[in-house]
CSV table of C-alpha atoms in Angstrom, one decimal:
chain,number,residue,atom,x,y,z
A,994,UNK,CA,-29.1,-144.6,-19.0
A,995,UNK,CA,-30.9,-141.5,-17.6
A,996,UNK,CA,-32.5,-141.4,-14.0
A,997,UNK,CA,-34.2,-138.5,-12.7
A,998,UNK,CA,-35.7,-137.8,-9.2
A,999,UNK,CA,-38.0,-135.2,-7.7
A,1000,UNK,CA,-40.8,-135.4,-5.1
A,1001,UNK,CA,-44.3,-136.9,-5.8
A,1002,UNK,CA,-46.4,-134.1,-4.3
A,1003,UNK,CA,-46.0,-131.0,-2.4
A,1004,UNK,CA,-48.0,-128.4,-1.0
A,1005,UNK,CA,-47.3,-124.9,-0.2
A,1006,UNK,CA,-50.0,-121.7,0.6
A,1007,UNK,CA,-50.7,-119.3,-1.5
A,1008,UNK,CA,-48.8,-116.5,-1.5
A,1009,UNK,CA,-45.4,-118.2,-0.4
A,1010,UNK,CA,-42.5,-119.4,-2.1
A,1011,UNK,CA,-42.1,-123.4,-3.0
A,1012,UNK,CA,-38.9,-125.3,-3.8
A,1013,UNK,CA,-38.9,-128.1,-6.0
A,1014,UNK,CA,-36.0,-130.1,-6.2
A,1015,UNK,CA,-34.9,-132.3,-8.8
A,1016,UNK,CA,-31.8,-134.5,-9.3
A,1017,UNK,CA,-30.5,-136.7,-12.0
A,1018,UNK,CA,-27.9,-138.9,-13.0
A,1019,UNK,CA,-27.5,-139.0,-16.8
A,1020,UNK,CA,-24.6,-140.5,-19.1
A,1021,UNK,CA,-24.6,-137.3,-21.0
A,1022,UNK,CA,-25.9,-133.7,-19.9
A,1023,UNK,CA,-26.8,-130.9,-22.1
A,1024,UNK,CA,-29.5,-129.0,-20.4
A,1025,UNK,CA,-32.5,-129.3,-18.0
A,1026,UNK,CA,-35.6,-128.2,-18.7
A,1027,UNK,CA,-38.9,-127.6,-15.9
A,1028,UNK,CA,-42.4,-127.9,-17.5
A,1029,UNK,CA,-45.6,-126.9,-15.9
A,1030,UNK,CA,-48.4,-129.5,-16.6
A,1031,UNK,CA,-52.2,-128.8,-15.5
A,1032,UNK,CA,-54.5,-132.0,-15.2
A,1033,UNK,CA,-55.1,-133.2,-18.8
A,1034,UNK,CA,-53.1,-130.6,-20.7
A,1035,UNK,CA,-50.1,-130.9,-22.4
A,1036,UNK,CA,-46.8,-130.1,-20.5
A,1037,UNK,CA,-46.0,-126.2,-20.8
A,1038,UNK,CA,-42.7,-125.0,-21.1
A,1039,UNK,CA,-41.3,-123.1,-18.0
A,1040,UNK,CA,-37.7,-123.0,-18.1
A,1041,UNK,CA,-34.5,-123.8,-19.9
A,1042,UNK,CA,-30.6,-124.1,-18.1
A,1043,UNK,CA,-27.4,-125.1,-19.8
A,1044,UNK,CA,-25.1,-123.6,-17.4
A,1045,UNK,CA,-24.6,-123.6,-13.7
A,1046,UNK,CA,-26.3,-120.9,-12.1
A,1047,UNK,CA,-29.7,-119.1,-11.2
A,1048,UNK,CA,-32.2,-118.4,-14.3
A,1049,UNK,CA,-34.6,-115.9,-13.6
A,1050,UNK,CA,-38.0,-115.5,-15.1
A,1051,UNK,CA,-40.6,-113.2,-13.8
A,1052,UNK,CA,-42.0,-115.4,-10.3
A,1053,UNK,CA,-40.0,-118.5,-11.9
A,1054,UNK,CA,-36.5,-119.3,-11.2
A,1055,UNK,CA,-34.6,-122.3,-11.7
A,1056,UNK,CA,-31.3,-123.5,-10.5
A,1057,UNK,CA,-28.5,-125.4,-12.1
A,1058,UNK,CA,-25.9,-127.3,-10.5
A,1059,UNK,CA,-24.0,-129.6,-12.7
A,1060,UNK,CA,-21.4,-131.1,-10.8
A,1061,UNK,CA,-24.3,-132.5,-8.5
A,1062,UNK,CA,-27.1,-133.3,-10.8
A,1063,UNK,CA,-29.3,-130.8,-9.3
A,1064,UNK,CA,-31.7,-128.5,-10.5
A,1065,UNK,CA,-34.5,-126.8,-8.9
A,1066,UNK,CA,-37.6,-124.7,-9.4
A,1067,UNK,CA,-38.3,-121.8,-7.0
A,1068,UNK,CA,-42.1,-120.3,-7.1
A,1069,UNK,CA,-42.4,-117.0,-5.6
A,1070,UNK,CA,-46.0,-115.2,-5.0
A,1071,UNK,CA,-47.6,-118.8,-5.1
A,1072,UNK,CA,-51.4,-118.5,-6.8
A,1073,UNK,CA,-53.9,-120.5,-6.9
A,1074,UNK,CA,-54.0,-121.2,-10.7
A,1075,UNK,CA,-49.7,-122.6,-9.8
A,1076,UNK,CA,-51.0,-126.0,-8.9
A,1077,UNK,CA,-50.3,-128.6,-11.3
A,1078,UNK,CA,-47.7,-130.8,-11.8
A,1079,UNK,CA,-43.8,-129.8,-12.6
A,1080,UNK,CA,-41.9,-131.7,-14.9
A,1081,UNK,CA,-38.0,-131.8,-14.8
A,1082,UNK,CA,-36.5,-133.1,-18.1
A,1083,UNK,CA,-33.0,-133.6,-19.4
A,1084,UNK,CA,-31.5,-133.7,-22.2
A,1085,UNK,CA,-28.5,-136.3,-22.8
A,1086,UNK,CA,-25.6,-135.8,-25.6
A,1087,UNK,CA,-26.4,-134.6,-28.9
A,1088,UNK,CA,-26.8,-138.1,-30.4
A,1089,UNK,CA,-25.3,-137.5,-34.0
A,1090,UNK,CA,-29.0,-138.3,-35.0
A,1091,UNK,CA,-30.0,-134.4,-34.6
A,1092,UNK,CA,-32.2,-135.8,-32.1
A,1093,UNK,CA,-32.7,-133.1,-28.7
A,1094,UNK,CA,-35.3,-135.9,-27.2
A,1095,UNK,CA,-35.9,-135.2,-23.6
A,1096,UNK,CA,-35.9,-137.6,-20.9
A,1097,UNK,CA,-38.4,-136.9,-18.5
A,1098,UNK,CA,-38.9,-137.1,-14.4
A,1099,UNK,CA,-42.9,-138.3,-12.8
A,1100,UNK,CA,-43.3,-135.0,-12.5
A,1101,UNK,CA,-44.2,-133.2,-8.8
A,1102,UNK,CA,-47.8,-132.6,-8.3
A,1103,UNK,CA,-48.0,-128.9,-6.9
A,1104,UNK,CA,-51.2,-128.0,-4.5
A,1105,UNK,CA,-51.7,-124.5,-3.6
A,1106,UNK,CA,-54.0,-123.9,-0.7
A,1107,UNK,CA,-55.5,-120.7,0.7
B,1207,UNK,CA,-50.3,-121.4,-28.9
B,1208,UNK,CA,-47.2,-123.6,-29.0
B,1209,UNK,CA,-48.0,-123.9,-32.8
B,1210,UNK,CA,-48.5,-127.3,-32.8
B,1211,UNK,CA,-51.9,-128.6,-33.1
B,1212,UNK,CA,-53.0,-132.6,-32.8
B,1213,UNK,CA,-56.1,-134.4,-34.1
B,1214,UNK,CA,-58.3,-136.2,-32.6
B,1215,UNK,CA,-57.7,-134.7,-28.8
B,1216,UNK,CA,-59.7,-137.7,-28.0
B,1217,UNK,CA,-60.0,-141.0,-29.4
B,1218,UNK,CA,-61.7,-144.4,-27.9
B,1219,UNK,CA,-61.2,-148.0,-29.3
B,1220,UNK,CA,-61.9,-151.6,-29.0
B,1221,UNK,CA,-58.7,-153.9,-28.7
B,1222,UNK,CA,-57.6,-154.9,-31.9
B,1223,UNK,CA,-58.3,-151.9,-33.5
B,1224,UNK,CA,-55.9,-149.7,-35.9
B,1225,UNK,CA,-56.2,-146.3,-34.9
B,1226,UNK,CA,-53.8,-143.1,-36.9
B,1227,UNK,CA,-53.4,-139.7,-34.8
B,1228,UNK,CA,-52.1,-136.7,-36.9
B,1229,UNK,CA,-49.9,-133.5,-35.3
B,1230,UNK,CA,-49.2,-130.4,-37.4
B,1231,UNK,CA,-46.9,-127.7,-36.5
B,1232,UNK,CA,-48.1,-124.7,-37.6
B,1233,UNK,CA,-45.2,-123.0,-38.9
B,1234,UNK,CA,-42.5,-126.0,-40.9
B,1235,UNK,CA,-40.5,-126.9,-38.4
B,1236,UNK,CA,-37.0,-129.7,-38.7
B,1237,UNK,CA,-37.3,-131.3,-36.1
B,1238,UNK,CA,-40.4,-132.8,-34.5
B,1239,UNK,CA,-41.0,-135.7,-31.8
B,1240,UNK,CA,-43.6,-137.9,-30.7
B,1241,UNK,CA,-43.9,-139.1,-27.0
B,1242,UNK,CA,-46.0,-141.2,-25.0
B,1243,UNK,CA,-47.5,-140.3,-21.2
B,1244,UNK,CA,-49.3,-142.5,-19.0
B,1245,UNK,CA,-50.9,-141.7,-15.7
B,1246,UNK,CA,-48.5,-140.1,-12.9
B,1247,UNK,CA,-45.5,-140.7,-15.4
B,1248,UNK,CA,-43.7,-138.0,-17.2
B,1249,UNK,CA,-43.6,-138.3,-20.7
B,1250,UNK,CA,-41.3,-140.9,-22.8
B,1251,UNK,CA,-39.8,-140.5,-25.9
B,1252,UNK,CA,-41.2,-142.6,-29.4
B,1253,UNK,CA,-39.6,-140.6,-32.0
B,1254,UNK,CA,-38.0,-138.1,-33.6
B,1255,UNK,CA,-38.2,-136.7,-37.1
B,1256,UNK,CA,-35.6,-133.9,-38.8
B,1257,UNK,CA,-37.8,-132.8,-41.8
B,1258,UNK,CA,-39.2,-136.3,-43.5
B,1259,UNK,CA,-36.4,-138.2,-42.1
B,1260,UNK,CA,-37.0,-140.4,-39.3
B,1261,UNK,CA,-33.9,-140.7,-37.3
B,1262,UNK,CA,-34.5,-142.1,-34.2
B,1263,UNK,CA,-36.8,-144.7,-32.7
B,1264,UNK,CA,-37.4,-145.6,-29.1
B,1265,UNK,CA,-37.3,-149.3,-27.9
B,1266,UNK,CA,-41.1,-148.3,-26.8
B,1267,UNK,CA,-41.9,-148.2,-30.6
B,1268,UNK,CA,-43.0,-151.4,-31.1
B,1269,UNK,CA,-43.8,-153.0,-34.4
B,1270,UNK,CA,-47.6,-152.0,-34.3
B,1271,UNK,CA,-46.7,-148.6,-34.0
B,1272,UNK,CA,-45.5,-146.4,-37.1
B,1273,UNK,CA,-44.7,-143.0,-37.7
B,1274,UNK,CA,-44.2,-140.7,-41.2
B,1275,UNK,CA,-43.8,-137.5,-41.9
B,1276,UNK,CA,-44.7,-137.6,-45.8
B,1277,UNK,CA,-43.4,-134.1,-46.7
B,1278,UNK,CA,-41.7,-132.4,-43.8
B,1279,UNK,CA,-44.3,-130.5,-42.5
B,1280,UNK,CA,-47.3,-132.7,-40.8
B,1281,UNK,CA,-46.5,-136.6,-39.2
B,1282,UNK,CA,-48.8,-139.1,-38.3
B,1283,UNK,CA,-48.3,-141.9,-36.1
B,1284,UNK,CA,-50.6,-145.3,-36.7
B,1285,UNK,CA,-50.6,-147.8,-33.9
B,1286,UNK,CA,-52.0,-151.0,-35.4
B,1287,UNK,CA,-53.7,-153.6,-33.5
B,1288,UNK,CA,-54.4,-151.7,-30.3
B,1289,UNK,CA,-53.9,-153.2,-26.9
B,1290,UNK,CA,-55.2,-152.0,-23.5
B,1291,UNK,CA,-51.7,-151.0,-22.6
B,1292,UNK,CA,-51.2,-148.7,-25.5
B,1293,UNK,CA,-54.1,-146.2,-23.9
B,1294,UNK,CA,-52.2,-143.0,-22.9
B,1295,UNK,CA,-51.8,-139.6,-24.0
B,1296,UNK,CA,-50.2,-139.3,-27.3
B,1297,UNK,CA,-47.8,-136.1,-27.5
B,1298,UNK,CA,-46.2,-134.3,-30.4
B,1299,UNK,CA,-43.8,-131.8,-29.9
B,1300,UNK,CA,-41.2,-129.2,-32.1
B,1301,UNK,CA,-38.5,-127.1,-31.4
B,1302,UNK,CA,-34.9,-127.4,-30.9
B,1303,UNK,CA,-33.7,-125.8,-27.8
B,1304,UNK,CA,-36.6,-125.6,-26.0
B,1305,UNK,CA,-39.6,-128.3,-27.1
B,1306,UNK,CA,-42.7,-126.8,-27.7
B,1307,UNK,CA,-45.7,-129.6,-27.0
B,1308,UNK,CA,-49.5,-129.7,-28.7
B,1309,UNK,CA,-52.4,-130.8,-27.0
B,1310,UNK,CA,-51.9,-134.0,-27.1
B,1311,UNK,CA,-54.0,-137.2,-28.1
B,1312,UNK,CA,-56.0,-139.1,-25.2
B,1313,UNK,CA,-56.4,-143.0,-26.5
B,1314,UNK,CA,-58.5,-145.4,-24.7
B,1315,UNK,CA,-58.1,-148.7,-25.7
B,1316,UNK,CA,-61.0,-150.3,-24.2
C-alpha cells in the first residue's frame, strides 16, 4: 500500500519563502509529483522528480530524497494568488498494466497573508 | 489549457438517478485516467484507459459505476443508481510522465 503525509494547512506572508514537506511510504517508488490546486479547480501541475536531488523551476523548487521518503516544495517570493492547496502524489511501480496512476496526499492548504 | 476538457462541469441529481459524465482530450492521447476527489481529500484513482483498452480498475469502482472509451480518443464514465456518497468531483486526466487534469465534474447527489 501507499501512505503519504504532509501538513493540513500552513501560512506564510507574502513575499517570503514556505516549505512544504511531504513524506511517504510506498511499496514501489517511481517519481513524485507536487500539484497546485485553487478552491474548486482542477489540480495544476507544478512539478515532477525521479531522482534525488533539487528541481528548480522559476519560484518553484522541489526536493527529492529517496532513501527517506521525502520530498518537499519550497515557494520563494510568496504572492497572494500562491494560496491554494499543494498536492504531493506518487507514483508506485510500473504495474505491467501501462498504468502511471498516481496516488495522492490531502493536500496542504497554503494561505498567503499580507 | 491542459487539453483536456470535461462535460458537464456541474451536475445535480436525485438518489437513484443514472447520471453519464464525458472527458475529451484534445489532442488523442494513450493513456487517460479517471479519478475521484471529495472534500479535503486528494484525489483517488477509478481508472485507467491505454487507447480503448481498459486496463485497470480501482476497488473504488463499484458495480454502478462504468467507464468506456469507444474509439480511443473521448471516455465516458456512467455511475448508475446514484447515492449520496458518490457526490464528489469527478476528474479526468492524460499524460504519461506528468498527468495533465481537466476541469473536472462537480456531482451532487442530493
Amino acid at each position: 500500500g501507499q501512505n503519504i503525509d504532509q501538513p493540513t494547512e500552513m501560512t506564510a506572508t507574502e513575499g517570503a519563502i514556505v516549505q512544504i514537506n511531504c513524506t511517504y511510504q510506498t511499496s514501489g517508488f517511481n517519481g513524485l509529483f507536487w500539484y497546485q490546486q485553487h478552491a474548486g479547480e482542477a489540480p495544476t501541475f507544478l512539478s515532477y522528480n525521479v531522482l534525488d536531488g533539487l528541481e528548480e523551476k522559476g519560484r518553484f523548487s522541489s526536493f527529492l530524497s529517496r532513501s527517506k521518503g521525502y520530498s518537499y516544495l519550497l515557494l520563494k517570493e510568496l504572492q497572494m494568488k500562491d494560496s491554494a492547496s499543494y498536492l504531493c502524489a506518487v507514483r508506485g511501480i510500473y504495474s505491467g498494466a501501462g498504468s502511471y496512476q498516481l496516488t495522492f496526499g490531502k493536500g496542504t492548504k497554503l494561505s498567503v497573508i499580507p | 489549457d491542459t487539453g483536456v476538457s470535461q462535460d458537464p462541469r456541474h451536475k445535480i441529481t436525485k438518489r437513484g438517478q443514472n447520471v453519464t459524465f464525458r472527458c475529451d482530450p484534445i489532442s488523442e492521447h494513450n493513456r487517460l485516467y479517471w479519478y475521484r476527489q471529495t472534500l479535503g481529500q486528494g484525489p483517488e484513482f477509478l481508472t485507467y484507459f491505454q487507447n480503448e483498452a481498459q486496463l485497470e480498475k480501482s476497488r473504488l469502482l463499484s458495480d454502478r459505476f462504468s467507464a468506456e472509451r469507444p474509439k480511443g480518443s473521448f471516455s465516458t464514465l456512467e455511475i448508475q443508481r446514484t447515492e449520496q456518497g458518490d457526490s464528489a468531483m469527478y476528474l479526468c486526466a492524460r499524460g504519461d510522465n506528468e498527468q495533465f487534469f481537466g476541469p473536472g465534474t462537480r456531482l451532487t447527489v442530493l
